[in-house]
Amino acid sequence: MVIGHLNPDTDSICSAIAYAYLKKQMGADTIPARAGKINPETEFVLNYFGVEEPFLVSDVWPRISDLKIKKTPSVLPEASLREVGKMLAEEHLRAIPVVEEDGKLVGMIAVKDIAMRYYDEMSIQDMQEVGISYKSIIKVLEGTLYAGDLNKVFNGKIKIGASKPETISIGLAPTDLVIIGDRIDGQLAALTAGAEALILTRDTEITDEVLRIAKQEGALVISTPFDTYTATRLINQSVPVKAFMTSKNLVTFLPGNLLSEAKKQIAATDYICYPVLEKGKYIGTIDQECVMYPPRQQLILVDHNERSQMVEGSEDANIIEIIDHHRLGGLSTNAPIFIRQEPVGCTATIIANLFFNYGINIPKQIAGLLVSAVISDTLLFRSPTATPVDKIVVEKLVKIAEIDDLEKYAMELLRHGTVIDTMTPAELVRNDIKEFDLGDYKIGVAQINIMDREYAKKKYADIESALEDLRVDDGYDLALLLITDILGQNSDLLAVGEPQKFVEQAFGTRTDEGYFFLPGCLSRKKQVIPVLTELIH
């Protein structure tokens, strides 16, 4: 993402769009983003040149969606343990989500769940708590049906017909199933005693008499090629997965969940894997390994380089480039990065020159955005931050953007930037605020432009009250608002908080109305911050 600072201005937005376009032309996979609300001036520029605003990023903290979500296959609740076992082995998995046909997650089945089933030998003979479809039984047995209704469900006990006929019938319940070989007397004894089904092993053929009694008693008779031991095991494997899956206290995640919170839940539960749901439907799984070593968001910063001005979560991202025209703010990175930082009036000037240097054509819309950013940041070259380089670049860009009357367009743009009538005092003090850590002090400095100073002064009391609220809410030691009269080429400064001595040493005595009058001051970057920085240091 190519992204500007918090509370973005026109330069921040336009530079992000233009540089993302430039990088894309050079083969990079870049998209422009913004870290705050679009202000009226920037909105005018984007509408004028028909450019969509970058998408809003509230933070870049790592999320589940940033991980490589594994497309782990799922099974239906009615799937047999045999099917699940094969899938676990073939896919080299240790757990599989159990999902209904509509995609709703209902449980998880792990290798250990199946292992525990086989560890409990008594469970192999007792299906009373489970219930198995005879369709599943005949499938796993690769059997042939001689008699009975496969729609029935087996939920009794498995009996082995190895005893004498009279012994087989002892304790035989109507829901029981008997596995037996070619002993016809035993088969008849089981049927007359009321067995629900017979499983004839080793492809034993049914006799007419046994078939007649089976139909008479409504019993099922299935022949299988397997021996008694194997048949018993296979019936056990035909148990539906829903009988042994974990369905309570499932830990699931959404793509938008913060990774930091997910780590806590994973550490507390220590499962093999965790399902990810989107709109209530299963989409894949994550595990501990991918959570511990997640990919990091890659950022290109434009129009800022200080941590306090970056989008939330940037400390967990990889900053790979910086294009800026401000002072260095003490940022450190884990690896060498590309930085283009020049003492010009606007970041857009630097980006325009990069287009020229690389020989990449600038589209009309992009040229218009770059011109607008320079106009905004330099107040059409009235600001002391403006340089000859800015003017040379704008002369080239105006032709590409096909702007016939630069002065007329600039005045219209700057009028849209005078937001004193379109915003509340609380919105005004946050409209374009930048945060600085100077020595032991946290300072917020905002700036707005006006075109009628006498009219604006009537609102100073309400604006100063809102500035104090902002200072308290955001934890600033000092909060300043520079109110810049574009036509008069001077500024009024409102300042709240402590220590006031630095403001007074820097800008003199307050007027009777309670503000500092700064003749010839148009630039926060060049005429306010450097003075405060030197005094505090």
Coordinates of C-alpha atoms in Angstrom, one line a residue:
M1 CA 0.0 0.0 0.0
V2 CA 1.1 3.5 -0.8
I3 CA -0.3 5.6 2.0
G4 CA 0.0 9.1 3.4
H5 CA -0.3 10.4 7.0
L6 CA -3.2 10.4 9.5
N7 CA -5.7 13.2 8.8
P8 CA -4.5 13.4 5.2
D9 CA -4.4 16.6 3.2
T10 CA -4.4 17.0 -0.6
D11 CA -0.7 16.3 -1.0
S12 CA -1.0 13.1 1.0
I13 CA -3.9 11.7 -1.0
C14 CA -2.7 12.8 -4.5
S15 CA 0.8 11.7 -3.9
A16 CA -0.4 8.2 -2.8
I17 CA -2.5 7.9 -5.9
A18 CA 0.3 9.1 -8.3
Y19 CA 3.1 7.1 -6.7
A20 CA 1.0 3.9 -6.7
Y21 CA 0.4 4.5 -10.4
L22 CA 4.1 5.1 -11.1
K23 CA 5.2 2.0 -9.2
K24 CA 2.6 -0.1 -11.0
Q25 CA 4.0 1.1 -14.3
M26 CA 7.4 -0.1 -13.1
G27 CA 6.0 -3.6 -12.4
A28 CA 5.2 -3.4 -8.7
D29 CA 1.9 -4.6 -7.2
T30 CA 0.8 -1.3 -5.5
I31 CA -2.4 0.2 -4.5
P32 CA -3.1 3.7 -3.0
A33 CA -4.7 4.0 0.4
R34 CA -5.6 6.7 2.9
A35 CA -5.4 6.8 6.7
G36 CA -8.3 9.2 7.3
K37 CA -11.2 11.1 6.0
I38 CA -11.0 13.0 2.7
N39 CA -11.2 16.8 3.3
P40 CA -13.4 19.1 1.2
E41 CA -10.4 20.5 -0.8
T42 CA -9.2 17.0 -1.7
E43 CA -12.7 15.9 -2.6
F44 CA -13.0 18.8 -5.0
V45 CA -9.7 17.8 -6.7
L46 CA -10.6 14.2 -7.1
N47 CA -14.1 15.1 -8.5
Y48 CA -12.6 17.7 -10.8
F49 CA -10.2 15.1 -12.4
G50 CA -12.6 12.2 -12.1
V51 CA -10.4 10.1 -9.9
E52 CA -11.7 7.6 -7.3
E53 CA -10.5 8.2 -3.7
P54 CA -8.1 5.6 -2.2
F55 CA -9.7 3.0 0.1
L56 CA -9.7 3.9 3.8
V57 CA -7.3 2.0 6.1
S58 CA -8.0 2.3 9.8
D59 CA -5.0 0.3 10.7
V60 CA -2.5 -2.2 9.3
W61 CA -2.4 -4.5 12.3
P62 CA -2.0 -8.1 11.0
R63 CA -5.3 -9.9 10.6
I64 CA -6.4 -13.5 9.9
S65 CA -7.0 -12.4 6.3
D66 CA -3.3 -11.6 5.9
L67 CA -2.4 -15.3 6.6
K68 CA -2.4 -18.1 4.1
I69 CA -5.7 -19.7 5.0
K70 CA -5.4 -23.4 4.1
K71 CA -8.2 -24.9 2.0
T72 CA -8.4 -27.9 4.3
P73 CA -11.1 -30.3 2.9
S74 CA -14.2 -30.8 5.1
V75 CA -16.6 -33.7 5.6
L76 CA -20.3 -34.0 6.1
P77 CA -21.6 -35.1 9.6
E78 CA -22.8 -38.4 8.1
A79 CA -19.4 -39.3 6.6
S80 CA -18.0 -42.5 8.1
L81 CA -14.9 -42.8 10.2
R82 CA -13.4 -44.9 7.4
E83 CA -13.9 -42.1 4.9
V84 CA -12.4 -39.6 7.3
G85 CA -9.5 -41.9 8.1
K86 CA -8.6 -42.2 4.4
M87 CA -8.8 -38.5 3.9
L88 CA -6.6 -37.8 6.9
A89 CA -4.0 -40.2 5.6
E90 CA -4.1 -39.2 2.0
E91 CA -4.1 -35.4 2.7
H92 CA -1.6 -35.8 5.6
L93 CA -3.9 -34.0 8.0
R94 CA -4.4 -34.3 11.7
A95 CA -7.8 -32.8 11.9
I96 CA -10.8 -32.1 9.5
P97 CA -13.7 -29.7 9.9
V98 CA -17.2 -31.2 9.9
V99 CA -19.5 -29.0 7.8
E100 CA -23.2 -29.3 6.8
E101 CA -24.2 -29.1 3.2
D102 CA -24.9 -25.3 3.5
G103 CA -21.3 -24.7 4.7
K104 CA -22.1 -24.3 8.3
L105 CA -19.4 -25.6 10.6
V106 CA -20.7 -28.1 13.2
G107 CA -17.6 -29.7 14.6
M108 CA -14.0 -30.9 14.2
I109 CA -12.7 -34.5 14.0
A110 CA -9.1 -35.2 14.7
V111 CA -6.8 -38.2 14.4
K112 CA -6.8 -38.5 18.2
D113 CA -10.6 -38.8 18.2
I114 CA -10.5 -41.8 15.9
A115 CA -7.6 -43.3 17.9
M116 CA -9.6 -43.1 21.1
R117 CA -12.4 -44.9 19.3
Y118 CA -10.1 -47.9 18.6
Y119 CA -8.5 -47.7 22.0
D120 CA -11.9 -48.4 23.6
E121 CA -12.4 -52.0 22.5
M122 CA -15.8 -52.3 24.1
S123 CA -17.1 -49.6 21.9
I124 CA -16.5 -51.8 18.9
Q125 CA -19.3 -54.2 19.9
D126 CA -21.7 -51.5 21.2
M127 CA -23.4 -49.1 18.9
Q128 CA -26.3 -48.1 21.1
E129 CA -25.1 -44.6 21.6
V130 CA -24.3 -44.1 17.9
G131 CA -26.6 -45.3 15.2
I132 CA -25.3 -46.5 11.9
S133 CA -27.1 -46.5 8.6
Y134 CA -27.2 -50.0 7.1
K135 CA -26.3 -48.2 3.8
S136 CA -23.0 -47.2 5.4
I137 CA -22.5 -50.7 6.7
I138 CA -23.0 -52.5 3.4
K139 CA -20.7 -49.9 1.7
V140 CA -17.7 -50.4 4.0
L141 CA -18.3 -54.2 3.9
E142 CA -18.5 -54.2 0.1
G143 CA -21.4 -56.4 0.8
T144 CA -24.4 -57.9 -1.1
L145 CA -27.9 -57.5 0.3
Y146 CA -30.0 -60.7 0.3
A147 CA -32.9 -59.5 2.5
G148 CA -34.2 -56.6 4.5
D149 CA -34.4 -52.8 4.4
L150 CA -31.2 -50.8 4.1
N151 CA -33.0 -47.6 5.3
K152 CA -32.9 -49.0 8.8
V153 CA -30.4 -47.7 11.4
F154 CA -28.3 -50.0 13.5
N155 CA -28.0 -48.9 17.1
G156 CA -27.6 -52.2 19.0
K157 CA -24.7 -54.5 19.8
I158 CA -22.5 -56.6 17.5
K159 CA -22.6 -60.4 18.4
I160 CA -20.1 -62.9 17.0
G161 CA -21.9 -66.2 16.0
A162 CA -19.1 -68.5 17.1
S163 CA -21.0 -70.3 19.8
K164 CA -23.5 -73.2 19.7
P165 CA -26.9 -72.3 18.3
E166 CA -28.6 -72.4 21.7
T167 CA -25.8 -70.1 23.1
I168 CA -26.1 -67.6 20.3
S169 CA -29.8 -66.8 21.1
I170 CA -29.1 -66.1 24.8
G171 CA -29.3 -62.4 25.6
L172 CA -29.9 -61.5 21.9
A173 CA -31.9 -58.2 21.6
P174 CA -34.1 -57.3 18.6
T175 CA -31.6 -54.4 17.7
D176 CA -28.5 -56.7 17.7
L177 CA -26.5 -57.6 14.7
V178 CA -24.8 -61.1 14.4
I179 CA -21.7 -61.7 12.4
I180 CA -21.4 -65.4 11.4
G181 CA -19.9 -67.7 8.9
D182 CA -21.4 -70.6 7.0
R183 CA -23.0 -72.2 10.0
I184 CA -26.6 -72.5 8.9
D185 CA -27.9 -73.7 12.3
G186 CA -26.3 -70.6 13.9
Q187 CA -27.9 -68.4 11.3
L188 CA -31.3 -69.8 11.9
A189 CA -30.9 -69.6 15.7
A190 CA -30.0 -65.9 15.5
L191 CA -32.9 -65.1 13.2
T192 CA -35.5 -67.0 15.3
A193 CA -34.1 -65.3 18.4
G194 CA -35.0 -61.9 16.8
A195 CA -31.7 -60.6 15.5
E196 CA -32.1 -57.5 13.4
A197 CA -29.4 -58.5 10.9
L198 CA -27.0 -61.2 9.9
I199 CA -23.6 -60.5 8.3
L200 CA -22.4 -63.6 6.5
T201 CA -18.6 -63.6 6.2
R202 CA -16.3 -64.8 3.4
D203 CA -19.0 -64.5 0.7
T204 CA -21.2 -67.1 2.4
E205 CA -24.3 -67.8 0.2
I206 CA -27.6 -67.7 1.9
T207 CA -29.8 -70.8 1.8
D208 CA -33.4 -70.8 0.8
E209 CA -34.5 -71.6 4.3
V210 CA -32.4 -68.9 5.9
L211 CA -33.7 -66.4 3.3
R212 CA -37.4 -67.4 4.1
I213 CA -37.0 -67.0 7.8
A214 CA -35.2 -63.7 7.3
K215 CA -38.0 -62.3 5.3
Q216 CA -40.5 -63.7 7.7
E217 CA -38.8 -62.0 10.6
G218 CA -38.1 -58.7 8.7
A219 CA -34.3 -59.1 9.2
L220 CA -31.5 -57.9 7.0
V221 CA -29.0 -60.4 5.6
I222 CA -25.8 -59.1 4.1
S223 CA -22.9 -61.2 2.6
T224 CA -19.3 -59.8 2.8
P225 CA -16.0 -61.1 1.4
F226 CA -14.2 -60.2 4.7
D227 CA -13.6 -62.5 7.7
T228 CA -15.3 -62.0 11.1
Y229 CA -12.5 -59.9 12.6
T230 CA -12.2 -57.6 9.6
A231 CA -16.0 -57.2 9.2
T232 CA -16.3 -56.2 12.9
R233 CA -13.6 -53.6 12.5
L234 CA -15.2 -52.3 9.2
I235 CA -18.6 -51.9 10.8
N236 CA -16.9 -49.9 13.5
Q237 CA -15.4 -47.7 10.8
S238 CA -18.9 -47.0 9.3
V239 CA -19.8 -45.0 12.4
P240 CA -20.8 -41.4 11.3
V241 CA -18.3 -38.8 12.2
K242 CA -20.9 -36.7 14.0
A243 CA -20.8 -39.3 16.8
F244 CA -17.2 -38.5 17.7
M245 CA -16.5 -35.0 16.5
T246 CA -15.8 -32.2 18.9
S247 CA -18.8 -29.9 18.6
K248 CA -18.6 -27.8 21.9
N249 CA -16.2 -24.9 22.7
L250 CA -15.0 -24.7 19.1
V251 CA -12.5 -21.9 18.5
T252 CA -13.2 -20.2 15.2
F253 CA -11.9 -17.0 13.6
L254 CA -13.2 -14.5 11.1
P255 CA -10.9 -13.0 8.3
G256 CA -11.1 -9.6 10.0
N257 CA -10.0 -10.8 13.4
L258 CA -6.8 -9.2 14.7
L259 CA -3.8 -11.6 14.8
S260 CA -2.8 -10.4 18.2
E261 CA -6.1 -11.5 19.7
A262 CA -6.0 -14.8 17.7
K263 CA -2.6 -15.6 19.2
K264 CA -4.0 -15.3 22.7
Q265 CA -6.9 -17.7 22.0
I266 CA -4.6 -20.2 20.2
A267 CA -2.1 -20.1 23.2
A268 CA -5.0 -20.8 25.6
T269 CA -6.4 -23.7 23.6
D270 CA -3.5 -25.4 21.7
Y271 CA -5.6 -27.2 19.1
I272 CA -4.2 -28.7 15.9
C273 CA -5.9 -26.2 13.6
Y274 CA -8.6 -23.6 13.8
P275 CA -11.5 -23.1 11.3
V276 CA -12.0 -19.7 9.6
L277 CA -15.6 -18.6 8.8
E278 CA -16.8 -16.0 6.5
K279 CA -20.5 -15.0 6.6
G280 CA -21.1 -18.0 8.8
K281 CA -19.6 -20.4 6.3
Y282 CA -16.4 -22.5 6.5
I283 CA -13.7 -21.2 4.2
G284 CA -10.5 -22.9 5.5
T285 CA -8.2 -23.4 8.5
I286 CA -5.2 -21.8 10.1
D287 CA -2.7 -23.3 12.5
Q288 CA -0.2 -22.2 15.1
E289 CA 2.8 -22.1 12.7
C290 CA 1.2 -19.7 10.3
V291 CA 0.0 -17.5 13.1
M292 CA 3.5 -17.3 14.7
Y293 CA 5.2 -16.3 11.4
P294 CA 2.6 -14.2 9.5
P295 CA 3.4 -12.1 6.4
R296 CA 3.8 -8.4 7.1
Q297 CA 1.9 -5.6 5.3
Q298 CA 4.3 -3.7 3.0
L299 CA 4.0 0.1 3.1
I300 CA 5.3 2.9 1.0
L301 CA 5.0 6.1 3.0
V302 CA 4.4 9.4 1.2
D303 CA 4.3 12.9 2.7
H304 CA 5.4 11.7 6.2
N305 CA 8.1 9.7 8.0
E306 CA 7.3 10.0 11.7
R307 CA 5.7 7.2 13.7
S308 CA 3.2 9.5 15.3
Q309 CA 1.8 10.4 11.9
M310 CA 1.6 6.9 10.5
V311 CA -1.4 4.6 10.2
E312 CA -2.1 2.5 13.3
G313 CA -0.2 -0.8 13.3
S314 CA 2.7 0.5 11.1
E315 CA 5.2 -0.8 13.7
D316 CA 4.2 -4.3 12.7
A317 CA 4.5 -3.6 9.0
N318 CA 7.5 -3.5 6.6
I319 CA 8.2 0.0 5.5
I320 CA 9.9 -0.4 2.1
E321 CA 10.0 3.2 0.8
I322 CA 9.6 6.8 1.9
I323 CA 8.8 9.7 -0.4
D324 CA 8.7 12.9 1.6
H325 CA 9.5 16.6 2.0
H326 CA 9.4 17.0 5.8
R327 CA 12.1 16.8 8.4
L328 CA 13.4 13.4 9.5
G329 CA 11.4 12.2 12.4
G330 CA 13.7 9.5 13.9
L331 CA 12.2 6.5 12.1
S332 CA 14.2 3.3 12.2
T333 CA 13.7 0.3 9.9
N334 CA 14.9 -3.4 10.0
A335 CA 16.5 -3.3 6.6
P336 CA 17.8 -0.7 4.1
I337 CA 15.0 1.0 2.2
F338 CA 14.6 3.4 -0.7
I339 CA 14.1 7.0 0.5
R340 CA 13.6 10.1 -1.6
Q341 CA 13.5 13.1 0.6
E342 CA 13.9 16.6 -0.7
P343 CA 13.5 20.2 0.7
V344 CA 10.8 21.2 -1.8
G345 CA 7.3 22.5 -1.2
C346 CA 5.4 19.4 -1.8
T347 CA 5.8 15.6 -2.0
A348 CA 4.0 15.7 -5.4
T349 CA 6.9 17.7 -6.8
I350 CA 9.3 14.8 -5.9
I351 CA 6.9 12.2 -7.4
A352 CA 6.5 14.2 -10.6
N353 CA 10.3 14.4 -11.0
L354 CA 10.4 10.6 -10.5
F355 CA 8.0 10.2 -13.5
F356 CA 10.3 12.4 -15.6
N357 CA 13.5 10.7 -14.4
Y358 CA 12.2 7.2 -15.2
G359 CA 10.7 8.4 -18.5
I360 CA 7.2 7.3 -17.7
N361 CA 4.3 9.2 -19.2
I362 CA 2.1 11.0 -16.8
P363 CA -1.7 10.6 -17.6
K364 CA -3.7 13.8 -17.7
Q365 CA -5.6 12.9 -14.5
I366 CA -2.4 12.1 -12.6
A367 CA -0.8 15.4 -13.7
G368 CA -3.9 17.2 -12.5
L369 CA -3.6 15.6 -9.1
L370 CA 0.1 16.5 -8.8
V371 CA -0.5 20.1 -9.8
S372 CA -3.3 20.4 -7.2
A373 CA -1.1 19.0 -4.5
V374 CA 1.6 21.6 -5.1
I375 CA -1.0 24.4 -5.2
S376 CA -2.4 23.2 -1.9
D377 CA 0.9 22.8 -0.1
T378 CA 2.5 26.0 -1.4
L379 CA -0.6 28.1 -1.5
L380 CA 0.2 28.7 -5.2
F381 CA 3.8 29.5 -4.3
R382 CA 2.9 32.1 -1.7
S383 CA 4.3 29.8 1.1
P384 CA 8.0 30.1 2.1
T385 CA 8.2 26.4 1.5
A386 CA 7.8 26.9 -2.2
T387 CA 10.9 26.4 -4.3
P388 CA 12.0 27.1 -7.9
V389 CA 11.8 23.3 -8.4
D390 CA 8.0 23.3 -7.5
K391 CA 7.4 26.0 -10.1
I392 CA 9.3 24.3 -12.8
V393 CA 7.5 21.0 -12.2
V394 CA 4.1 22.7 -12.2
E395 CA 4.8 24.4 -15.5
K396 CA 5.3 21.0 -17.0
L397 CA 2.3 19.4 -15.3
V398 CA -0.1 22.2 -16.2
K399 CA 0.4 21.4 -19.9
I400 CA -0.2 17.7 -19.4
A401 CA -3.2 18.3 -17.2
E402 CA -4.6 20.9 -19.8
I403 CA -5.3 23.5 -17.2
D404 CA -5.8 26.8 -19.1
D405 CA -5.9 29.2 -16.3
L406 CA -3.8 28.1 -13.3
E407 CA -4.6 31.1 -11.1
K408 CA -8.3 30.7 -11.6
Y409 CA -8.2 26.9 -10.9
A410 CA -5.9 27.5 -7.8
M411 CA -8.3 30.0 -6.3
E412 CA -11.2 27.7 -6.7
L413 CA -9.2 24.8 -5.1
L414 CA -8.1 27.0 -2.2
R415 CA -11.6 28.2 -1.6
H416 CA -12.7 24.6 -1.1
G417 CA -9.9 24.3 1.4
T418 CA -11.3 27.1 3.6
V419 CA -13.5 24.8 5.7
I420 CA -14.3 27.2 8.5
D421 CA -18.0 27.4 7.3
T422 CA -18.4 23.7 6.5
M423 CA -17.0 22.0 9.6
T424 CA -17.8 22.2 13.3
P425 CA -15.0 23.5 15.6
A426 CA -14.3 19.9 16.7
E427 CA -13.9 18.9 13.1
L428 CA -11.8 22.0 12.2
V429 CA -9.1 21.2 14.9
R430 CA -8.8 17.6 13.6
N431 CA -9.0 18.4 9.9
D432 CA -5.3 18.6 9.2
I433 CA -3.4 17.8 12.5
K434 CA 0.1 16.4 12.7
E435 CA 1.6 15.0 15.9
F436 CA 5.2 15.6 16.9
D437 CA 7.3 14.3 19.8
L438 CA 9.6 17.1 20.7
G439 CA 11.9 16.3 23.6
D440 CA 9.7 15.2 26.5
Y441 CA 6.6 16.8 25.0
K442 CA 3.8 15.4 22.8
I443 CA 2.6 18.2 20.6
G444 CA -0.3 18.4 18.1
V445 CA -0.2 21.1 15.4
A446 CA -3.2 21.6 13.1
Q447 CA -3.7 24.1 10.3
I448 CA -6.7 25.5 8.4
N449 CA -6.8 28.0 5.6
I450 CA -9.2 31.0 5.5
M451 CA -9.9 33.8 3.1
D452 CA -11.8 36.3 5.4
R453 CA -9.8 36.8 8.6
E454 CA -12.3 39.2 10.3
Y455 CA -15.1 36.8 9.7
A456 CA -13.1 33.8 11.0
K457 CA -12.0 35.7 14.2
K458 CA -15.6 35.6 15.4
K459 CA -15.3 31.8 15.7
Y460 CA -12.0 31.7 17.6
A461 CA -13.5 31.2 21.1
D462 CA -15.4 28.1 20.1
I463 CA -12.5 26.8 18.1
E464 CA -10.1 27.3 21.0
S465 CA -12.5 25.4 23.3
A466 CA -12.6 22.5 20.8
L467 CA -8.8 22.6 20.6
E468 CA -8.6 22.1 24.4
D469 CA -10.9 19.2 24.2
L470 CA -8.7 17.6 21.5
R471 CA -5.6 18.2 23.7
V472 CA -7.2 16.4 26.6
D473 CA -8.7 13.6 24.6
D474 CA -5.5 12.8 22.6
G475 CA -3.1 13.3 25.5
Y476 CA -1.1 16.3 24.1
D477 CA 1.0 18.5 26.2
L478 CA 0.5 21.3 23.8
A479 CA -2.1 21.7 21.0
L480 CA -1.8 24.4 18.4
L481 CA -3.9 25.5 15.5
L482 CA -2.5 27.7 12.7
I483 CA -5.3 29.7 11.0
T484 CA -3.8 30.9 7.7
D485 CA -5.2 33.8 5.8
I486 CA -4.2 32.9 2.2
L487 CA -4.9 36.4 0.7
G488 CA -3.5 38.4 3.6
Q489 CA -0.5 36.1 3.8
N490 CA -0.3 35.8 7.5
S491 CA -1.6 33.5 10.3
D492 CA -3.2 33.5 13.7
L493 CA -2.1 30.9 16.2
L494 CA -4.3 29.4 18.9
A495 CA -2.4 27.5 21.6
V496 CA -3.6 25.5 24.6
G497 CA -1.8 23.4 27.1
E498 CA 1.6 23.6 28.8
P499 CA 4.3 24.7 28.7
Q500 CA 3.2 27.9 27.1
K501 CA 6.6 29.5 27.6
F502 CA 7.9 27.8 24.4
V503 CA 5.0 29.2 22.4
E504 CA 5.6 32.7 23.8
Q505 CA 9.3 32.5 23.3
A506 CA 8.8 31.4 19.7
F507 CA 5.9 33.7 18.7
G508 CA 5.9 36.7 21.1
T509 CA 3.0 38.1 23.1
R510 CA -0.7 37.1 22.6
T511 CA -3.1 39.7 21.3
D512 CA -5.8 41.1 23.5
E513 CA -8.2 38.5 21.9
G514 CA -5.9 35.7 23.1
Y515 CA -4.2 34.4 20.0
F516 CA -0.7 35.0 18.5
F517 CA -0.6 37.0 15.3
L518 CA 2.1 35.8 12.9
P519 CA 2.6 38.2 10.0
G520 CA 4.1 36.5 6.9
C521 CA 3.6 33.0 8.4
L522 CA 2.0 30.5 6.0
S523 CA 3.8 27.3 6.7
R524 CA 3.5 25.0 9.7
K525 CA 6.4 22.9 8.4
K526 CA 8.9 25.7 7.9
Q527 CA 7.8 28.5 10.2
V528 CA 6.3 26.8 13.3
I529 CA 7.7 23.3 13.9
P530 CA 11.4 24.2 13.4
V531 CA 11.2 27.1 15.8
L532 CA 9.5 25.0 18.5
T533 CA 11.9 22.1 17.9
E534 CA 14.9 24.3 18.4
L535 CA 13.6 25.9 21.6
I536 CA 12.5 22.6 23.2
H537 CA 15.7 20.9 22.3

